[in-house]
Short mmCIF file of C-alpha atoms in Angstrom, two decimals:
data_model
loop_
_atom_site.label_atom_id
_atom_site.label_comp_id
_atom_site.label_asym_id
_atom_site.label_seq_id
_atom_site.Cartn_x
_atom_site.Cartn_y
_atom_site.Cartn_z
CA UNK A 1 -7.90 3.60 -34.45
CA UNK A 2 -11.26 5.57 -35.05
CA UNK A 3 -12.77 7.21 -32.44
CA UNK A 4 -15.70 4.70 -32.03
CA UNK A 5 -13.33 1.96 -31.24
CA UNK A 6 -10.89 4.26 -28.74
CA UNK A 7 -14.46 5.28 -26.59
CA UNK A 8 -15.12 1.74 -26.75
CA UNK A 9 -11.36 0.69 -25.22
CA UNK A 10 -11.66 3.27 -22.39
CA UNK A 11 -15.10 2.55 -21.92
CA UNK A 12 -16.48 6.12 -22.15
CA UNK A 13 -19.89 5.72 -20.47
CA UNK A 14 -18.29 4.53 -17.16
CA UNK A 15 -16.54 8.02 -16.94
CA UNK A 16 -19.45 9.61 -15.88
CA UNK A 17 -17.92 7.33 -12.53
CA UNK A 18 -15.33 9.81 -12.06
CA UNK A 19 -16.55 13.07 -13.67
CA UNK A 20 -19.61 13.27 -10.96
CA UNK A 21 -17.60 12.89 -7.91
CA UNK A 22 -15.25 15.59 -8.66
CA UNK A 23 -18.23 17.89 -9.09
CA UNK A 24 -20.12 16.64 -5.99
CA UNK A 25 -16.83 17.43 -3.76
CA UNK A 26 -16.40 20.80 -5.71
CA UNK A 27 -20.33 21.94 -4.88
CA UNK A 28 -19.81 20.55 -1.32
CA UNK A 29 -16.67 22.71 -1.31
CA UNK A 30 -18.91 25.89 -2.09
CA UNK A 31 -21.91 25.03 0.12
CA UNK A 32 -19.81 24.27 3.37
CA UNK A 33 -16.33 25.64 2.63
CA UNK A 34 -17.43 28.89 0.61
CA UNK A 35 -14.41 28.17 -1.45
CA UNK A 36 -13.29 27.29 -5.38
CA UNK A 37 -10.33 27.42 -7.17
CA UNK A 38 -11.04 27.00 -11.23
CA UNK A 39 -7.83 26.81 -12.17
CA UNK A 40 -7.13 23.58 -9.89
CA UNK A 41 -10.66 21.97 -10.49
CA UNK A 42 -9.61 22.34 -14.49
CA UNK A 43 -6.40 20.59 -14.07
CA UNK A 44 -7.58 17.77 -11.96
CA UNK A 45 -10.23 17.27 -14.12
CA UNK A 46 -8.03 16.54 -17.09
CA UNK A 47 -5.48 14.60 -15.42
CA UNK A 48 -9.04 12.40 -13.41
CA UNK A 49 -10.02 11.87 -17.00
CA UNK A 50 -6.80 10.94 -18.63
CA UNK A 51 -6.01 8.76 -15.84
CA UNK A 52 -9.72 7.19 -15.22
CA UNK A 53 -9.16 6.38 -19.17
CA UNK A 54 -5.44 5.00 -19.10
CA UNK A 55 -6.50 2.10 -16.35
CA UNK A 56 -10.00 1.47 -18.55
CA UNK A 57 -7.40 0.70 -21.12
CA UNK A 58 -5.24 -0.82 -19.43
CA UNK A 59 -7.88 -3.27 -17.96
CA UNK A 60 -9.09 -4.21 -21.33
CA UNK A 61 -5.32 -5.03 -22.44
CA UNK A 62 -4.58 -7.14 -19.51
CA UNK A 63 -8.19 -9.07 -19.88
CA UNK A 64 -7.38 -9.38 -23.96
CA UNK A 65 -4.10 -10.94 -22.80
CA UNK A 66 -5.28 -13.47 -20.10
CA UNK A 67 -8.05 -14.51 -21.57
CA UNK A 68 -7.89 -18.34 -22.50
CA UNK A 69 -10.98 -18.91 -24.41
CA UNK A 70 -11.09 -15.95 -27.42
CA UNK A 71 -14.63 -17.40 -28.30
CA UNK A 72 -15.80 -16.17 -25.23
CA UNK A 73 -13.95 -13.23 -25.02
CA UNK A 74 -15.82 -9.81 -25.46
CA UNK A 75 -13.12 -7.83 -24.89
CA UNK A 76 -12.81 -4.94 -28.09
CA UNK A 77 -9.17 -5.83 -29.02
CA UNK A 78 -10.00 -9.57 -29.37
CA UNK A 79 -13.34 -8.15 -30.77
CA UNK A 80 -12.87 -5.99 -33.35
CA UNK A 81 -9.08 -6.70 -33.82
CA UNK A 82 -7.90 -3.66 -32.52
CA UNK A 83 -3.96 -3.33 -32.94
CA UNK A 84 -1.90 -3.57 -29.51
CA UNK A 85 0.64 -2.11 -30.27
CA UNK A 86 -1.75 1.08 -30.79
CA UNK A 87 -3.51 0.34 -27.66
CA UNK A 88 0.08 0.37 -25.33
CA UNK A 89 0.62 3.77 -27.17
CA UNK A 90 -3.01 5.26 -25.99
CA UNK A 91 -2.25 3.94 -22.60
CA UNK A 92 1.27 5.65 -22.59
CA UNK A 93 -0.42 8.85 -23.25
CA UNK A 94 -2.82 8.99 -21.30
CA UNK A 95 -0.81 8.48 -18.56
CA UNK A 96 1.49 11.12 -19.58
CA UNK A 97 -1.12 13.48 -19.58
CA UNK A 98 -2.33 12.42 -16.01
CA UNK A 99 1.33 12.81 -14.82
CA UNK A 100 2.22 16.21 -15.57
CA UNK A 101 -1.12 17.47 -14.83
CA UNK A 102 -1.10 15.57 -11.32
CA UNK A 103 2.18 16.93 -10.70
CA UNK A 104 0.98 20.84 -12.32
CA UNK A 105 -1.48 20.20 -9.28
CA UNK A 106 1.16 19.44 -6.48
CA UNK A 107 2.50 22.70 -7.51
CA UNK A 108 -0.82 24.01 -7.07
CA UNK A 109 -1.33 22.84 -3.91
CA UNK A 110 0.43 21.04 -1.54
CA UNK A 111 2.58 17.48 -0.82
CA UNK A 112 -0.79 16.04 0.61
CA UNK A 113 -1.89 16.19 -2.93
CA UNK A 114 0.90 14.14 -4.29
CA UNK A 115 0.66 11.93 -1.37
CA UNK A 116 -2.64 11.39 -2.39
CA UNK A 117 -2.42 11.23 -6.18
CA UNK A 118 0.64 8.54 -6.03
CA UNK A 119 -1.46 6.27 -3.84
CA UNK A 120 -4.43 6.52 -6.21
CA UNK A 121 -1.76 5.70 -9.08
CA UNK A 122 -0.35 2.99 -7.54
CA UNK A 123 -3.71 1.39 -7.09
CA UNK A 124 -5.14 1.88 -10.31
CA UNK A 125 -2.13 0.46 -12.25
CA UNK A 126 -2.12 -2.83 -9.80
CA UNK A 127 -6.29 -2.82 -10.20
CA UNK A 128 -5.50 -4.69 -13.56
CA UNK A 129 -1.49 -5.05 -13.51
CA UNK A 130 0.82 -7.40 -12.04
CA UNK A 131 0.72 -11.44 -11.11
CA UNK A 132 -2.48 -11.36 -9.24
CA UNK A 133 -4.56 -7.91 -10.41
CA UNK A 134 -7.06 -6.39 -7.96
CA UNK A 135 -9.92 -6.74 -10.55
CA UNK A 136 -9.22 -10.45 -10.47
CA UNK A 137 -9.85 -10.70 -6.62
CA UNK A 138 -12.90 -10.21 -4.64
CA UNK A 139 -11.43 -6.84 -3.84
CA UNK A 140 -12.29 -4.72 -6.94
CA UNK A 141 -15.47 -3.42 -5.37
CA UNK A 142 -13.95 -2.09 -2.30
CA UNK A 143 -10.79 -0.16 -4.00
CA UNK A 144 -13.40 1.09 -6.39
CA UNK A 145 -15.64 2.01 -4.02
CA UNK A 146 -13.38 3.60 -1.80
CA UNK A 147 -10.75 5.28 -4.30
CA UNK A 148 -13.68 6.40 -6.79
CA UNK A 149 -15.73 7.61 -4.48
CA UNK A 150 -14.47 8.88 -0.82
CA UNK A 151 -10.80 9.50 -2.13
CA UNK A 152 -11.44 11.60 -5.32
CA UNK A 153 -14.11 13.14 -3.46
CA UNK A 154 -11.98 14.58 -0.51
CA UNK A 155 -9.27 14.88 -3.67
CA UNK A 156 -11.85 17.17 -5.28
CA UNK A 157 -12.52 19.56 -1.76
CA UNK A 158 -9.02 19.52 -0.56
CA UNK A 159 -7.65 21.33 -3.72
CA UNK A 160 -9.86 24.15 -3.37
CA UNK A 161 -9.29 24.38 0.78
CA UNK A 162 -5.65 23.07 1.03
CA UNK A 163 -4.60 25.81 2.75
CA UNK A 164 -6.80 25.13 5.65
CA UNK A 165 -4.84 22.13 6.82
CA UNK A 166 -7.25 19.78 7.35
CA UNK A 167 -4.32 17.76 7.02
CA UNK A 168 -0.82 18.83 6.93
CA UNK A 169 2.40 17.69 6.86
CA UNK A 170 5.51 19.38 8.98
CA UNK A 171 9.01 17.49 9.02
CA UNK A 172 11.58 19.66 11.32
CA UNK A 173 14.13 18.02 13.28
CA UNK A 174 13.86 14.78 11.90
CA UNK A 175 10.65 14.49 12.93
CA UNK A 176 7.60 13.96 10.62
CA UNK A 177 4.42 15.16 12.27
CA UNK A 178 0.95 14.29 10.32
CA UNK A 179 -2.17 16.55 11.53
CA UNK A 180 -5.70 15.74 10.40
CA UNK A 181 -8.69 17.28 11.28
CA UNK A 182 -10.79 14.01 12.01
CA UNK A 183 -14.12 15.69 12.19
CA UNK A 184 -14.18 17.37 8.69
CA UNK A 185 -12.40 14.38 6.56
CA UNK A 186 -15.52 12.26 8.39
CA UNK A 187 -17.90 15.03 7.42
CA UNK A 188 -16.71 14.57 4.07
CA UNK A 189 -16.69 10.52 4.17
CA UNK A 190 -19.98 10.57 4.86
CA UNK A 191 -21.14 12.99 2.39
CA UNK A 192 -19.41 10.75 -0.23
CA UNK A 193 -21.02 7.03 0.82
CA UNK A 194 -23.89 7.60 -2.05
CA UNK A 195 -21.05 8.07 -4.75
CA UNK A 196 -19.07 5.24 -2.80
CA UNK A 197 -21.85 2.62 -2.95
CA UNK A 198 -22.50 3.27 -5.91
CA UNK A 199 -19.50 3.67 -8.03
CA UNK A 200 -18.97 -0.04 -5.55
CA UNK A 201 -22.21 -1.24 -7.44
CA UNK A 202 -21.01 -0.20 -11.27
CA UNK A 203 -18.10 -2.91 -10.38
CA UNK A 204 -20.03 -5.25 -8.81
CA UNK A 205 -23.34 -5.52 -11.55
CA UNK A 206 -20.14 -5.39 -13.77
CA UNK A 207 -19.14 -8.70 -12.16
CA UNK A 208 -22.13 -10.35 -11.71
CA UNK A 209 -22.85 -10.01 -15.63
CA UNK A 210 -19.29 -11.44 -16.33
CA UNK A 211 -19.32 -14.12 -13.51
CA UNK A 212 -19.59 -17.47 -15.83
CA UNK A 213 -16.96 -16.15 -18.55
CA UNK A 214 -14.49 -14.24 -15.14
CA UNK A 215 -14.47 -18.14 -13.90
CA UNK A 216 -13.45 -19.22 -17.57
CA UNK A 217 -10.45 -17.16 -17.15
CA UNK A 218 -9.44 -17.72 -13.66
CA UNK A 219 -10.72 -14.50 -13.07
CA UNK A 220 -12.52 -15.09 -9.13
CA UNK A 221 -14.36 -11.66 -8.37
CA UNK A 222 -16.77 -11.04 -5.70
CA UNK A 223 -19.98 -12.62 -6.86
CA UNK A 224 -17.83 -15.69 -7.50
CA UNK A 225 -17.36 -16.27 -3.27
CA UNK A 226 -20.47 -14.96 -2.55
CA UNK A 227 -22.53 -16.58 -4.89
CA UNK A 228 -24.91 -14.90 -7.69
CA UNK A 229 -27.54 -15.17 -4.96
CA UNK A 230 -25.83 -13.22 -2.89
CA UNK A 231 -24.18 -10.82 -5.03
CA UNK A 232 -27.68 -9.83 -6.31
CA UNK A 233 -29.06 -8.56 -2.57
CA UNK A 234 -25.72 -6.83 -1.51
CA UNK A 235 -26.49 -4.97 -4.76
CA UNK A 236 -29.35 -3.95 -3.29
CA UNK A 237 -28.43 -3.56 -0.17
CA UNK A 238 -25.76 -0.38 -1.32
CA UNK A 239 -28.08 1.56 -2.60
CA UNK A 240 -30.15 1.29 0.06
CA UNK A 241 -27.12 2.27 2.89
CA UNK A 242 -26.78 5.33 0.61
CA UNK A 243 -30.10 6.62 0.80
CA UNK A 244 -30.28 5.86 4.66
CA UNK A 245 -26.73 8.05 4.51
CA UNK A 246 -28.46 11.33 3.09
CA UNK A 247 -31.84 11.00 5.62
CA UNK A 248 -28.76 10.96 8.75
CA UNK A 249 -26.73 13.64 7.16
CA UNK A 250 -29.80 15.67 6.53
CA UNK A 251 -31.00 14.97 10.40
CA UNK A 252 -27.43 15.74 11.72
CA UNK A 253 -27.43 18.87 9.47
CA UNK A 254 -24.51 18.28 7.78
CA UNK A 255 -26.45 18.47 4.36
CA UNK A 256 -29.57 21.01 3.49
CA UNK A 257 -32.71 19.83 4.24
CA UNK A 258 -33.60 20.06 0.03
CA UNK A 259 -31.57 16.88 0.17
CA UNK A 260 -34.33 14.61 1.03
CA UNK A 261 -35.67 15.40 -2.38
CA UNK A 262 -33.00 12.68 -3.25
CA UNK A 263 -35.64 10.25 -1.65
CA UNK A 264 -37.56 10.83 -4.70
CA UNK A 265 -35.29 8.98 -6.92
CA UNK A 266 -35.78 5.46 -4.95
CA UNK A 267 -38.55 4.47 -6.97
CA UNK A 268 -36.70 4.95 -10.34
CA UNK A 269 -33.45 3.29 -8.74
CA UNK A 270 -35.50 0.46 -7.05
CA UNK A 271 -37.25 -0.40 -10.22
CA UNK A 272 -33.93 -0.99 -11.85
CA UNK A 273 -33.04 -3.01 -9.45
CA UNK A 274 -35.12 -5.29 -10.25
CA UNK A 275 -34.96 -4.98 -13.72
CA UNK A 276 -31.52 -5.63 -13.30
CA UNK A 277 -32.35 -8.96 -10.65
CA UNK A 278 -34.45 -10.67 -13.52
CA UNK A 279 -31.88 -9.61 -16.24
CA UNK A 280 -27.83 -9.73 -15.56
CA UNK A 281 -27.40 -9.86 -19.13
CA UNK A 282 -24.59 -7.14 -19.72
CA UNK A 283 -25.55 -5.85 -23.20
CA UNK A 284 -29.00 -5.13 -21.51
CA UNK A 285 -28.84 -4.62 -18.22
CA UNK A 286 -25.63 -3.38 -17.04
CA UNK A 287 -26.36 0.07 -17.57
CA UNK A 288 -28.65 0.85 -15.07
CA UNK A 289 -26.12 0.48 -12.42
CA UNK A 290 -24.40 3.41 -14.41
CA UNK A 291 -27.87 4.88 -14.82
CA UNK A 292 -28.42 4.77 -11.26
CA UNK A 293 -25.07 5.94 -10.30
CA UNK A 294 -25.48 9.28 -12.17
CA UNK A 295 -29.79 9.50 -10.89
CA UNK A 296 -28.39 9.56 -7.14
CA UNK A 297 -25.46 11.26 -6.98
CA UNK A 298 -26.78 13.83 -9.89
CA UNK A 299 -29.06 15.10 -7.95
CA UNK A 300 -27.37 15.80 -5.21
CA UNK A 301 -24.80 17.67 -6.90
CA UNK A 302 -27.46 19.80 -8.24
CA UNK A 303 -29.11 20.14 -4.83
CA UNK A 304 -25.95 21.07 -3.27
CA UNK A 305 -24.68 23.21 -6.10
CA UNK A 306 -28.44 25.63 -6.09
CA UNK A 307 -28.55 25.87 -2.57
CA UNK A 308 -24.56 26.82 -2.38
CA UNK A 309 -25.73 29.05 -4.69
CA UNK A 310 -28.55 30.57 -2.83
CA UNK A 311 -26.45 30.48 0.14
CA UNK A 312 -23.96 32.19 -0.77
#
């Protein structure tokens, strides 16, 4: 398989999806935590990446497999006749690789970690796998959402500040006690709802695009129960909840002021947002959900990362 075609399978340009909110929890880390472990952000990020890749595949396999109706089937394998036997070997390494780095990062760290990272497994095997797939329920926006964005970002601070138990684990005389420090995994919720939203949005503009050939193949996302319609304004509606996120983090001081600057990017978002309304043609316009993704949530890992700088 050439290279072209294996960026293709694992869908590449979506990885900026997972790549961005390990970096916004890392800066976050720095500018509230004053803490950063290389060694640990190095290793998650190749086992994030291998892992983010292995269920891309996977996805595409499972879609190649279902579908009923090959003439309307854009999937690469059907495609470009990619072998599968090749693919199911890709997929086996990656997921190798995200394995014994994942568990290199227990070791790291702590059980909370593993916890964690088995959970996020689980998920992302069963987004695609098994008799009725996540990605072919009205669900895949939520577990994206949620597991791309607020769980790899607390993922991405609590390896740096494990040992501060912000939650922790203790089992001693057969009892199993579970500690959490409510206010900073909210802090940290909160500060992730822009990445949330919008990794939520990549899916969903995703879905919208596909809707007519999804239905084809029995495959009943989102947009299918709420209607295109529909589909289109809670689009908007997500990027707009993370914007009004940063102004009340900003006013509750749990971000620097320099955040607003984020404002600034509404007009470039919002335009594609309507370029995207008049257009949910994939091949054209599918990209600026990934385009405004990585505008957002760029920018305030930048913002975050100089004044963590300056700070400290």
């Amino acid at each position: 398989m050439s290279i072209n075609k294996f960026f293709q399978l694992v869908e590449i340009r979506t990885k900026l999806a997972s790549f961005i909110p390990l970096s916004l929890g890392s800066v976050y880390t720095i500018y509230r935590y004053k803490s950063f472990n290389l060694r640990n952000f190095i290793i998650m990020f190749i086992s994030l990446t291998a892992f983010d890749m292995a269920t891309t595949a996977i996805n595409n396999y499972i879609d190649n497999t279902k579908a009923k109706n090959n003439s309307t089937n854009n999937n690469l394998i059907a495609k470009y006749g990619v072998n599968e036997s090749k693919v199911l070997l890709i997929i086996f390494t990656l997921l190798t690789i995200a394995t014994i780095t994942g568990i290199m990062l227990t070791l790291n760290t702590n059980i909370v970690v593993l916890f964690l990272g088995v959970i996020s497994f689980i998920v992302g095997i069963f987004y695609t796998f098994g008799p009725i797939p996540i990605s072919r329920m009205p669900l895949g926006e939520l577990f994206s959402g949620f597991f791309e964005g607020f769980l790899l970002i607390f993922l991405s601070v609590y390896i740096h500040i494990y040992d501060t138990n912000i939650i922790s684990f203790t089992y001693q005389n057969n009892i199993l006690n579970v500690g959490i420090n409510v206010f900073e995994v909210l802090s940290i919720f909160l500060v992730s709802i822009p990445a949330t939203v919008g990794i939520a949005n990549i899916m969903l503009a995703n879905n919208i695009c596909d809707l007519e050939e999804d239905i084809q193949n029995n495959r009943f996302t989102l947009p299918y129960y709420l209607g295109k319609p529909m589909a289109l304004n809670l689009f908007k509606l997500l990027y707009y909840i993370g914007y009004a996120d940063i102004v009340v983090l900003v006013a509750l001081k749990m971000l620097p002021l320099a955040s607003l600057l984020i404002l600034l990017t509404f007009f470039i978002v919002n335009k594609n947002i309507k370029l995207f309304e008049d257009r949910t043609i994939k091949s054209e316009n599918f990209v600026l959900s990934v385009k405004n993704f990585v505008l957002i949530n760029a920018t305030q890992v930048f913002i975050i990362g100089i004044i963590a700088i300056i700070k400290h």
